[in-house]
Coordinates of N, CA and C in Angstrom, one line a residue:
Chain A
E1 N 19.8 10.4 -25.4 CA 18.8 10.6 -26.3 C 19.0 9.8 -27.5
V2 N 18.1 9.1 -28.0 CA 18.0 8.2 -29.3 C 18.2 9.3 -30.4
Q3 N 19.2 9.2 -31.3 CA 19.1 10.0 -32.4 C 19.6 9.0 -33.7
L4 N 18.8 9.3 -34.7 CA 19.1 8.7 -36.1 C 19.1 9.8 -37.2
V5 N 20.3 9.7 -37.7 CA 20.6 10.9 -38.6 C 21.0 10.2 -40.0
Q6 N 20.1 10.7 -41.0 CA 20.1 10.2 -42.2 C 20.9 11.0 -43.1
S7 N 21.4 10.2 -44.2 CA 22.3 10.9 -45.3 C 22.1 10.1 -46.6
G8 N 22.4 10.7 -47.6 CA 22.2 10.1 -49.0 C 20.9 10.8 -49.5
G9 N 20.3 10.1 -50.5 CA 19.1 10.8 -51.1 C 19.5 11.6 -52.3
G10 N 18.5 12.2 -53.0 CA 18.8 12.9 -54.0 C 18.1 12.6 -55.3
V11 N 18.5 13.0 -56.4 CA 17.7 12.8 -57.7 C 18.6 11.7 -58.4
V12 N 17.8 10.8 -59.0 CA 18.6 9.6 -59.8 C 17.6 9.2 -60.9
Q13 N 18.3 9.0 -62.0 CA 17.6 8.5 -63.3 C 16.9 7.2 -63.1
P14 N 15.8 6.9 -63.6 CA 15.2 5.6 -63.7 C 16.2 4.6 -64.2
G15 N 16.3 3.4 -63.3 CA 17.2 2.4 -63.6 C 18.5 2.6 -62.8
G16 N 18.6 3.9 -62.2 CA 19.7 4.0 -61.5 C 19.8 3.5 -60.0
S17 N 20.9 3.7 -59.3 CA 21.2 3.4 -58.0 C 21.4 4.5 -56.9
L18 N 21.2 4.2 -55.7 CA 21.5 5.1 -54.6 C 21.6 4.5 -53.4
R19 N 22.3 4.9 -52.5 CA 22.5 4.4 -51.2 C 22.2 5.3 -50.1
L20 N 21.4 4.9 -49.2 CA 20.9 5.8 -48.1 C 21.6 5.3 -46.8
S21 N 22.0 6.2 -46.0 CA 22.7 5.9 -44.7 C 22.0 6.5 -43.5
C22 N 22.1 5.8 -42.3 CA 21.4 6.2 -41.0 C 22.3 5.9 -40.0
R23 N 22.8 7.0 -39.3 CA 23.8 6.8 -38.1 C 23.1 7.0 -36.9
A24 N 23.3 6.0 -35.9 CA 22.5 5.8 -34.9 C 23.3 6.4 -33.6
S25 N 22.8 6.8 -32.5 CA 23.3 7.1 -31.4 C 22.4 7.2 -30.2
G26 N 22.9 6.9 -28.9 CA 21.9 7.0 -27.8 C 21.3 5.7 -27.4
F27 N 21.7 4.6 -28.0 CA 21.3 3.3 -27.7 C 22.3 2.4 -28.1
T28 N 22.1 1.1 -27.6 CA 23.0 0.1 -28.2 C 22.5 -0.5 -29.5
F29 N 23.1 0.0 -30.6 CA 22.6 -0.2 -31.9 C 22.4 -1.7 -32.2
A30 N 23.4 -2.5 -31.8 CA 23.4 -3.9 -32.2 C 22.3 -4.7 -31.6
D31 N 21.7 -4.2 -30.6 CA 20.6 -4.9 -30.0 C 19.3 -4.8 -30.6
Y32 N 19.3 -3.9 -31.5 CA 17.8 -3.5 -32.1 C 17.8 -3.8 -33.6
A33 N 16.6 -4.5 -33.9 CA 16.3 -4.5 -35.3 C 15.9 -3.1 -36.0
M34 N 16.2 -2.8 -37.1 CA 16.1 -1.5 -37.8 C 15.4 -1.7 -39.1
H35 N 14.7 -0.7 -39.3 CA 13.7 -0.6 -40.6 C 14.0 0.7 -41.6
W36 N 13.5 0.4 -42.7 CA 13.3 1.5 -43.6 C 11.8 1.7 -43.8
V37 N 11.1 2.9 -43.9 CA 9.9 3.1 -44.1 C 9.9 4.4 -45.1
R38 N 8.9 4.3 -46.0 CA 8.9 5.5 -47.0 C 7.5 5.9 -47.2
Q39 N 7.5 7.2 -47.7 CA 6.2 7.9 -48.0 C 6.4 8.7 -49.3
A40 N 5.6 8.1 -50.2 CA 5.6 8.8 -51.6 C 4.8 10.2 -51.2
P41 N 5.3 11.2 -52.1 CA 4.4 12.5 -51.9 C 2.9 12.3 -52.0
G42 N 2.1 12.7 -51.0 CA 0.7 12.6 -51.0 C 0.2 11.3 -50.8
K43 N 1.0 10.2 -50.6 CA 0.6 8.9 -50.3 C 0.8 8.3 -49.0
D44 N 0.6 7.1 -48.8 CA 0.5 6.4 -47.5 C 1.8 6.0 -47.0
L45 N 2.0 5.9 -45.8 CA 3.3 5.3 -45.3 C 3.4 3.7 -45.8
E46 N 4.7 3.4 -46.0 CA 4.9 2.1 -46.5 C 6.2 1.5 -45.8
W47 N 6.0 0.5 -45.2 CA 7.2 -0.3 -44.7 C 7.8 -0.7 -45.8
V48 N 9.2 -0.8 -45.8 CA 10.0 -1.2 -46.9 C 10.8 -2.5 -46.6
C49 N 11.5 -2.5 -45.6 CA 12.4 -3.5 -45.2 C 13.0 -3.5 -43.7
L50 N 13.3 -4.7 -43.3 CA 14.0 -4.7 -41.9 C 15.2 -5.6 -41.9
V51 N 16.1 -5.4 -41.0 CA 17.2 -6.2 -40.7 C 17.2 -6.5 -39.2
S52 N 17.4 -7.7 -38.8 CA 17.4 -8.1 -37.4 C 18.7 -7.4 -36.8
G53 N 18.6 -7.5 -35.4 CA 19.7 -7.0 -34.6 C 21.1 -7.6 -34.9
D54 N 21.0 -8.9 -35.1 CA 22.4 -9.6 -35.4 C 22.7 -9.6 -36.9
G55 N 21.8 -8.9 -37.7 CA 22.1 -8.7 -39.1 C 21.8 -10.0 -40.0
A56 N 21.4 -11.1 -39.2 CA 21.4 -12.4 -39.9 C 20.0 -12.4 -40.8
H57 N 19.1 -11.7 -40.3 CA 17.8 -11.9 -41.3 C 17.3 -10.6 -41.7
T58 N 16.9 -10.6 -42.9 CA 16.4 -9.4 -43.6 C 15.0 -9.8 -44.2
Y59 N 14.1 -8.8 -44.3 CA 12.8 -9.0 -44.9 C 12.5 -7.7 -45.6
Y60 N 11.7 -7.8 -46.7 CA 11.4 -6.8 -47.7 C 10.0 -6.9 -48.2
A61 N 9.5 -5.7 -48.4 CA 8.2 -5.6 -49.1 C 8.3 -6.1 -50.4
D62 N 7.3 -6.7 -51.1 CA 7.3 -7.1 -52.3 C 7.8 -6.1 -53.5
S63 N 7.4 -4.9 -53.3 CA 7.5 -3.8 -54.1 C 9.0 -3.5 -54.4
V64 N 9.9 -4.0 -53.3 CA 11.4 -3.6 -53.5 C 12.2 -4.8 -53.4
K65 N 11.6 -6.1 -53.4 CA 12.4 -7.2 -53.3 C 13.1 -7.4 -54.5
G66 N 14.5 -7.9 -54.3 CA 15.3 -8.1 -55.5 C 15.9 -6.9 -56.0
R67 N 15.6 -5.9 -55.6 CA 16.1 -4.4 -56.0 C 16.7 -3.6 -54.7
F68 N 16.2 -3.7 -53.6 CA 16.8 -3.1 -52.5 C 17.5 -4.0 -51.6
T69 N 18.6 -3.5 -50.9 CA 19.3 -4.3 -49.8 C 19.5 -3.5 -48.7
I70 N 19.0 -4.1 -47.6 CA 19.2 -3.4 -46.2 C 20.4 -4.2 -45.6
S71 N 21.2 -3.4 -45.0 CA 22.4 -3.9 -44.1 C 22.8 -2.8 -43.1
R72 N 23.6 -3.4 -42.2 CA 24.0 -2.7 -41.1 C 25.6 -2.9 -40.8
D73 N 26.2 -2.0 -40.2 CA 27.6 -2.1 -39.8 C 27.5 -1.7 -38.1
D74 N 27.4 -2.7 -37.2 CA 27.4 -2.4 -35.8 C 28.6 -1.6 -35.4
S75 N 29.6 -1.9 -36.1 CA 31.1 -1.1 -35.5 C 30.9 0.4 -35.8
K76 N 30.0 0.6 -36.8 CA 29.8 2.2 -37.1 C 28.4 2.7 -36.8
N77 N 27.7 1.9 -35.9 CA 26.3 2.3 -35.6 C 25.5 2.6 -36.8
S78 N 25.7 2.0 -37.8 CA 25.1 2.6 -39.0 C 24.2 1.5 -39.8
L79 N 23.0 2.0 -40.3 CA 22.1 1.3 -41.1 C 22.3 1.8 -42.6
F80 N 22.1 0.9 -43.6 CA 22.2 1.2 -45.0 C 20.9 0.8 -45.8
L81 N 20.7 1.5 -46.9 CA 19.9 1.0 -47.9 C 20.3 1.1 -49.2
Q82 N 20.6 0.0 -49.9 CA 21.2 0.1 -51.2 C 19.9 -0.1 -52.2
M83 N 19.8 0.9 -53.0 CA 18.7 0.9 -53.8 C 19.1 0.7 -55.4
T84 N 18.7 -0.4 -56.0 CA 19.2 -0.4 -57.4 C 17.8 -0.5 -58.4
S85 N 18.1 -0.4 -59.6 CA 17.0 -0.6 -60.5 C 15.8 0.3 -60.2
L86 N 16.2 1.6 -59.8 CA 15.0 2.5 -59.3 C 14.0 2.8 -60.3
R87 N 12.8 3.1 -59.9 CA 11.7 3.3 -60.7 C 11.0 4.7 -60.0
G88 N 10.1 5.2 -61.0 CA 9.3 6.4 -60.6 C 8.6 6.1 -59.4
E89 N 8.1 5.1 -59.1 CA 7.4 5.0 -58.0 C 8.1 4.6 -56.6
D90 N 9.4 4.7 -56.9 CA 10.1 4.7 -55.7 C 10.4 6.1 -55.1
T91 N 10.1 7.1 -55.9 CA 10.1 8.4 -55.4 C 9.4 8.5 -54.1
A92 N 10.1 9.0 -53.0 CA 9.6 9.1 -51.7 C 10.4 9.7 -50.6
F93 N 9.8 10.2 -49.5 CA 10.7 10.3 -48.6 C 10.9 9.0 -47.9
Y94 N 12.2 8.8 -47.5 CA 12.8 7.5 -46.9 C 13.1 7.7 -45.4
Y95 N 12.5 7.0 -44.6 CA 12.9 7.1 -43.0 C 13.6 5.9 -42.6
C96 N 14.7 6.0 -41.8 CA 15.1 4.9 -41.0 C 14.2 4.8 -39.7
A97 N 14.1 3.8 -39.0 CA 13.4 3.5 -37.9 C 13.8 2.5 -37.0
K98 N 13.8 2.7 -35.7 CA 14.3 1.7 -34.7 C 13.1 1.1 -34.2
D99 N 13.3 -0.2 -33.9 CA 12.4 -0.9 -33.1 C 12.2 -0.5 -31.6
R100 N 11.0 -0.7 -31.1 CA 10.8 -0.2 -29.9 C 11.5 -1.1 -28.7
V101 N 11.5 -2.3 -29.0 CA 12.2 -3.2 -28.0 C 13.4 -3.9 -28.6
A102 N 14.3 -4.3 -27.8 CA 15.5 -5.0 -28.2 C 15.3 -6.4 -28.4
A103 N 15.8 -6.9 -29.5 CA 16.1 -8.2 -29.7 C 15.0 -9.3 -29.3
G104 N 13.7 -8.9 -29.6 CA 12.7 -9.6 -29.1 C 11.7 -10.3 -30.4
T105 N 10.6 -10.8 -30.1 CA 9.8 -11.2 -31.1 C 8.8 -10.0 -31.4
D106 N 8.7 -9.0 -30.8 CA 7.9 -7.9 -31.0 C 8.5 -6.9 -31.7
T107 N 8.9 -7.3 -33.0 CA 9.4 -6.3 -33.9 C 8.4 -5.6 -34.7
G108 N 8.7 -4.4 -35.1 CA 7.9 -3.7 -36.1 C 7.1 -2.6 -35.5
T109 N 7.4 -2.2 -34.3 CA 6.8 -0.9 -33.7 C 8.0 0.1 -33.8
F110 N 7.7 1.2 -34.5 CA 8.8 2.1 -34.8 C 8.9 3.2 -33.7
A111 N 9.7 3.1 -32.8 CA 9.9 4.0 -31.7 C 10.5 5.2 -32.0
S112 N 11.5 5.0 -32.8 CA 12.3 6.3 -33.2 C 12.6 6.3 -34.8
W113 N 12.5 7.6 -35.2 CA 12.6 7.7 -36.6 C 13.9 8.7 -37.0
G114 N 14.5 8.5 -38.1 CA 15.4 9.5 -38.6 C 14.5 10.7 -39.1
Q115 N 15.2 11.7 -39.6 CA 14.6 12.8 -40.1 C 14.0 12.7 -41.5
G116 N 14.3 11.7 -42.0 CA 13.8 11.5 -43.6 C 14.7 12.2 -44.6
T117 N 14.7 11.4 -45.7 CA 15.6 11.9 -46.8 C 14.7 11.6 -48.1
L118 N 14.6 12.6 -49.0 CA 14.0 12.5 -50.2 C 14.7 11.8 -51.3
V119 N 14.2 10.8 -52.0 CA 14.6 10.2 -53.1 C 13.7 10.4 -54.4
T120 N 14.2 11.0 -55.3 CA 13.5 11.4 -56.6 C 14.0 10.7 -57.7
V121 N 13.2 9.8 -58.3 CA 13.6 9.1 -59.5 C 13.0 9.8 -60.8
S122 N 13.9 10.3 -61.5 CA 13.3 11.2 -62.7 C 14.3 11.4 -63.7
S123 N 14.0 11.3 -64.9 CA 14.8 11.6 -66.0 C 15.0 13.1 -66.3
Chain B
D1 N -1.4 -10.0 -47.3 CA -1.0 -8.8 -46.4 C -2.2 -8.5 -45.8
I2 N -2.1 -8.0 -44.5 CA -3.1 -7.3 -43.7 C -3.5 -6.0 -44.2
V3 N -4.7 -5.7 -44.5 CA -5.1 -4.4 -44.9 C -5.7 -3.6 -43.6
M4 N -5.2 -2.5 -43.6 CA -5.7 -1.5 -42.5 C -6.6 -0.6 -43.1
T5 N -7.7 -0.4 -42.5 CA -8.7 0.5 -43.1 C -9.1 1.5 -41.9
Q6 N -8.7 2.8 -42.2 CA -8.9 3.9 -41.3 C -10.2 4.7 -41.7
S7 N -11.0 5.1 -40.6 CA -12.0 6.1 -40.9 C -12.2 7.0 -39.7
P8 N -12.6 8.3 -39.9 CA -12.8 8.9 -41.4 C -11.6 9.3 -41.9
D9 N -11.5 9.8 -43.1 CA -10.4 10.2 -43.9 C -9.9 11.5 -43.2
S10 N -10.8 12.3 -42.7 CA -10.4 13.5 -42.0 C -11.6 13.9 -41.1
L11 N -11.2 14.7 -40.1 CA -12.1 15.3 -39.3 C -11.8 16.6 -38.7
A12 N -12.7 17.4 -38.3 CA -12.3 18.7 -37.8 C -13.1 18.8 -36.3
V13 N -12.4 19.1 -35.3 CA -12.9 19.1 -34.0 C -12.5 20.5 -33.3
S14 N -13.5 20.9 -32.6 CA -13.3 22.3 -31.9 C -12.1 22.0 -30.8
L15 N -11.4 22.9 -30.5 CA -10.4 22.8 -29.4 C -11.2 22.3 -28.0
G16 N -10.5 21.4 -27.3 CA -11.0 21.1 -26.1 C -12.1 19.9 -26.3
E17 N -12.5 19.6 -27.6 CA -13.4 18.4 -27.8 C -12.8 17.0 -28.2
R18 N -13.5 16.1 -28.2 CA -12.9 14.8 -28.3 C -12.7 14.5 -30.0
A19 N -11.8 13.9 -30.1 CA -11.5 13.3 -31.6 C -11.4 11.8 -31.7
T20 N -12.2 11.1 -32.4 CA -12.0 9.7 -32.4 C -11.8 9.2 -33.8
I21 N -11.0 8.4 -33.9 CA -10.3 7.7 -35.2 C -10.5 6.2 -35.1
N22 N -11.0 5.6 -36.1 CA -11.2 4.1 -36.0 C -10.4 3.4 -37.1
C23 N -9.9 2.2 -36.8 CA -9.0 1.4 -37.6 C -9.6 0.0 -37.5
K24 N -9.6 -0.5 -38.6 CA -10.1 -2.0 -38.9 C -9.0 -2.8 -39.6
S25 N -8.6 -3.9 -39.0 CA -7.5 -4.7 -39.9 C -8.5 -5.9 -40.5
S26 N -7.9 -6.4 -41.6 CA -8.5 -7.4 -42.5 C -8.5 -8.8 -41.8
Q27 N -7.6 -8.8 -40.8 CA -7.6 -10.0 -39.9 C -7.1 -9.9 -38.6
S28 N -7.4 -10.7 -37.7 CA -7.0 -10.4 -36.3 C -5.6 -10.1 -36.2
V29 N -5.2 -9.1 -35.4 CA -3.8 -8.8 -35.0 C -3.5 -9.1 -33.4
L30 N -4.4 -9.9 -32.9 CA -4.2 -10.4 -31.5 C -3.3 -11.6 -31.5
Y31 N -2.3 -11.5 -30.8 CA -1.2 -12.6 -30.8 C -1.7 -13.4 -29.5
R32 N -2.3 -14.7 -29.7 CA -2.8 -15.4 -28.6 C -2.0 -15.8 -27.5
S33 N -0.6 -16.0 -27.9 CA 0.4 -16.4 -27.0 C 0.6 -15.5 -25.8
N34 N 0.5 -14.3 -26.1 CA 0.7 -13.2 -25.1 C -0.4 -12.3 -24.9
N35 N -1.5 -12.5 -25.6 CA -2.8 -11.8 -25.5 C -2.4 -10.3 -25.8
K36 N -1.5 -10.0 -26.8 CA -1.2 -8.6 -27.2 C -1.8 -8.4 -28.6
N37 N -2.3 -7.1 -28.7 CA -2.7 -6.8 -30.1 C -1.6 -5.9 -30.8
Y38 N -1.1 -6.5 -31.9 CA 0.1 -5.9 -32.4 C -0.3 -4.7 -33.3
L39 N -0.7 -3.7 -32.6 CA -1.4 -2.6 -33.3 C -0.8 -1.2 -32.7
S40 N -0.3 -0.5 -33.5 CA 0.2 0.9 -32.9 C -0.3 1.9 -33.7
W41 N -0.3 3.3 -33.1 CA -0.7 4.5 -33.6 C 0.4 5.4 -33.7
Y42 N 0.5 6.1 -34.8 CA 1.5 7.2 -34.9 C 0.9 8.7 -35.3
Q43 N 1.5 9.6 -34.8 CA 1.2 11.1 -35.3 C 2.2 11.6 -36.2
H44 N 1.7 12.3 -37.3 CA 2.6 12.6 -38.3 C 2.3 14.1 -38.7
K45 N 3.3 15.0 -38.3 CA 3.0 16.4 -38.7 C 4.0 16.7 -39.9
P46 N 3.5 17.6 -40.6 CA 4.3 18.1 -41.9 C 5.8 18.5 -41.5
G47 N 6.7 17.9 -42.4 CA 8.1 18.2 -42.2 C 8.8 17.5 -40.9
Q48 N 8.1 16.6 -40.4 CA 8.6 15.8 -39.2 C 8.4 14.4 -39.6
P49 N 9.3 13.5 -38.8 CA 9.1 12.1 -39.0 C 7.8 11.7 -38.1
P50 N 7.3 10.6 -38.5 CA 6.0 10.1 -37.6 C 6.4 9.8 -36.2
K51 N 5.6 10.1 -35.2 CA 6.0 9.9 -33.8 C 5.1 8.8 -33.2
L52 N 5.6 7.8 -32.5 CA 4.8 6.6 -31.9 C 4.0 7.2 -30.9
L53 N 2.7 6.9 -30.8 CA 2.0 7.4 -29.7 C 1.5 6.1 -28.9
I54 N 0.9 5.2 -29.4 CA 0.4 4.0 -28.7 C 1.0 2.9 -29.3
Y55 N 1.3 1.8 -28.5 CA 1.5 0.4 -29.0 C 0.8 -0.6 -28.3
W56 N 0.8 -1.9 -28.7 CA 0.0 -2.9 -28.2 C -1.5 -2.4 -28.1
A57 N -1.8 -1.6 -29.0 CA -3.3 -1.0 -29.1 C -3.8 0.0 -28.0
S58 N -3.0 -0.2 -26.7 CA -3.6 0.7 -25.7 C -2.5 1.2 -24.8
T59 N -1.4 1.0 -25.1 CA -0.2 1.2 -24.2 C 0.4 2.7 -24.8
R60 N 0.3 3.6 -23.9 CA 0.8 4.9 -24.3 C 2.4 4.9 -24.3
E61 N 3.0 5.4 -25.3 CA 4.5 5.6 -25.3 C 4.9 6.6 -24.2
S62 N 6.1 6.5 -23.8 CA 6.6 7.4 -22.8 C 6.5 8.7 -23.3
G63 N 6.0 9.7 -22.6 CA 6.1 11.2 -23.0 C 4.9 11.5 -23.6
V64 N 4.1 10.5 -24.1 CA 2.8 10.9 -24.7 C 1.7 11.4 -23.8
P65 N 1.1 12.6 -24.2 CA 0.2 13.2 -23.2 C -1.1 12.1 -22.9
D66 N -1.6 12.2 -21.9 CA -2.6 11.1 -21.4 C -4.0 11.5 -22.1
R67 N -4.1 12.4 -22.9 CA -5.4 12.8 -23.7 C -5.4 11.9 -24.8
F68 N -4.2 11.1 -25.2 CA -4.3 10.2 -26.2 C -4.4 8.8 -25.5
S69 N -5.6 8.0 -26.2 CA -5.7 6.7 -25.7 C -6.1 5.8 -26.8
G70 N -5.8 4.6 -26.6 CA -6.1 3.6 -27.6 C -6.9 2.5 -27.0
S71 N -7.8 2.0 -27.9 CA -8.6 0.9 -27.4 C -8.9 -0.1 -28.5
G72 N -9.6 -1.2 -28.2 CA -10.0 -2.3 -29.1 C -9.2 -3.5 -29.0
S73 N -9.5 -4.5 -29.8 CA -8.8 -5.9 -29.8 C -9.4 -6.6 -31.0
G74 N -8.4 -7.5 -31.6 CA -8.8 -8.4 -32.6 C -8.6 -7.6 -33.9
T75 N -9.7 -7.0 -34.5 CA -9.6 -6.3 -35.7 C -10.2 -5.0 -35.7
D76 N -10.6 -4.6 -34.5 CA -11.3 -3.2 -34.5 C -10.8 -2.3 -33.4
F77 N -10.1 -1.1 -33.8 CA -9.4 -0.2 -32.8 C -9.7 1.2 -32.8
T78 N -9.6 1.9 -31.8 CA -10.0 3.3 -31.8 C -8.7 4.1 -31.0
L79 N -8.3 5.2 -31.7 CA -7.5 6.4 -31.1 C -8.4 7.3 -30.8
T80 N -8.4 7.7 -29.6 CA -9.1 9.0 -28.9 C -8.3 10.0 -28.5
I81 N -8.6 11.3 -28.9 CA -7.8 12.4 -28.3 C -9.0 13.0 -27.4
S82 N -9.0 13.0 -26.2 CA -10.0 13.4 -25.3 C -10.3 14.9 -25.2
S83 N -9.3 15.7 -25.5 CA -9.4 17.2 -25.5 C -8.5 17.7 -26.5
L84 N -9.0 18.0 -27.8 CA -8.1 18.4 -28.8 C -7.4 19.7 -28.4
Q85 N -6.1 19.6 -28.6 CA -5.3 20.7 -28.4 C -4.6 21.3 -29.9
A86 N -4.3 22.5 -30.1 CA -3.8 23.0 -31.3 C -2.6 22.1 -31.8
E87 N -1.9 21.8 -31.0 CA -0.7 21.0 -31.4 C -0.9 19.6 -31.9
D88 N -2.2 19.2 -31.7 CA -2.6 17.9 -32.1 C -3.0 17.8 -33.7
V89 N -3.0 18.9 -34.3 CA -3.4 19.0 -35.7 C -2.2 18.1 -36.4
A90 N -2.6 17.1 -37.2 CA -1.6 16.0 -37.6 C -2.4 15.1 -38.5
V91 N -1.6 14.2 -39.1 CA -2.3 12.9 -39.7 C -2.0 11.7 -38.7
Y92 N -3.0 11.0 -38.5 CA -2.9 9.8 -37.6 C -3.0 8.6 -38.4
Y93 N -2.1 7.7 -38.1 CA -1.9 6.4 -38.8 C -1.9 5.2 -37.8
C94 N -2.7 4.2 -38.1 CA -2.6 3.0 -37.3 C -1.8 2.1 -38.3
Q95 N -1.2 1.1 -37.5 CA -0.1 0.1 -38.2 C 0.0 -1.2 -37.4
Q96 N -0.1 -2.3 -38.2 CA 0.0 -3.6 -37.6 C 1.4 -4.2 -37.7
H97 N 1.7 -4.7 -36.6 CA 3.1 -5.5 -36.8 C 2.9 -6.9 -36.4
Y98 N 1.7 -7.6 -36.7 CA 1.4 -8.9 -36.5 C 2.1 -9.8 -37.4
S99 N 2.2 -9.4 -38.7 CA 2.9 -10.1 -39.7 C 3.5 -9.2 -40.8
I100 N 4.6 -9.8 -41.4 CA 5.2 -9.0 -42.5 C 4.6 -9.3 -43.8
P101 N 4.4 -8.5 -44.5 CA 4.8 -6.9 -44.4 C 3.9 -6.1 -43.4
F102 N 4.6 -5.3 -42.6 CA 4.0 -4.5 -41.7 C 3.3 -3.4 -42.5
T103 N 1.9 -3.2 -42.3 CA 1.2 -2.4 -43.1 C 0.5 -1.2 -42.3
F104 N 0.2 -0.1 -42.9 CA -0.2 1.2 -42.2 C -1.8 1.3 -42.8
G105 N -2.5 2.2 -42.0 CA -3.8 2.6 -42.6 C -3.5 3.8 -43.4
R106 N -4.4 4.3 -44.1 CA -4.2 5.5 -45.1 C -4.2 6.7 -44.3
G107 N -4.3 6.8 -43.2 CA -4.2 8.1 -42.3 C -5.5 8.8 -42.1
T108 N -5.6 9.5 -41.1 CA -6.8 10.4 -40.8 C -6.3 11.7 -40.4
K109 N -6.7 12.7 -41.1 CA -6.2 14.1 -40.9 C -6.9 14.6 -39.9
V110 N -6.4 15.3 -38.8 CA -7.2 15.9 -37.8 C -7.0 17.5 -37.9
D111 N -8.0 18.1 -37.8 CA -7.9 19.7 -37.9 C -8.8 20.2 -37.0
V112 N -8.5 21.5 -36.6 CA -9.4 22.3 -35.6 C -10.4 23.0 -36.4
K113 N -11.7 22.8 -35.9 CA -12.9 23.3 -36.5 C -12.9 24.7 -36.1

């Protein structure tokens, strides 16, 4: 059974930093691209970033480019999101998500999701 | 960026009746090389992560009840719940993965009338 268990999150002041983690099990983690998706309270789902299965390629939404960094440690079956220069508009539930297919061109269908973790940016 | 527009914003359907949700993309999400539409549908219930229902516009994810179906191609898509059950109350989102940034529609809230 695929499981994605998230940790991190919490309250941080504007301009601060936070790191989210996502521990994967039940599949060959290194074979899959992984994503972060967020949803601000009462707002739409927003794709945030992705890292390829081999970790060589990363892509970001314009809203977080230059401030957020996605990374992975395949030896620990773990995905990370380092968030810096946080703003009020970054307040959201953050979900890690697994691609539906392994190592292909069909990336961006989110077949499994973590439980979500709330990040609140507030002074 | 590809803009995904869903309609209606919300709908209320009697149990056992049909629910239909529409989604329109600002440009085609049909990948010509494999004739696949890069369009997915998700169900999102409060307190839970979203759940993938449909991918490639019409392929049901494993374990999804067959009352859920997707159709459409190019820029116009539909999610149909053929016989609404109480457990289907949720917000439904379409999403394109034709190009980065991947984008979602604004969601359609489905309730029981």
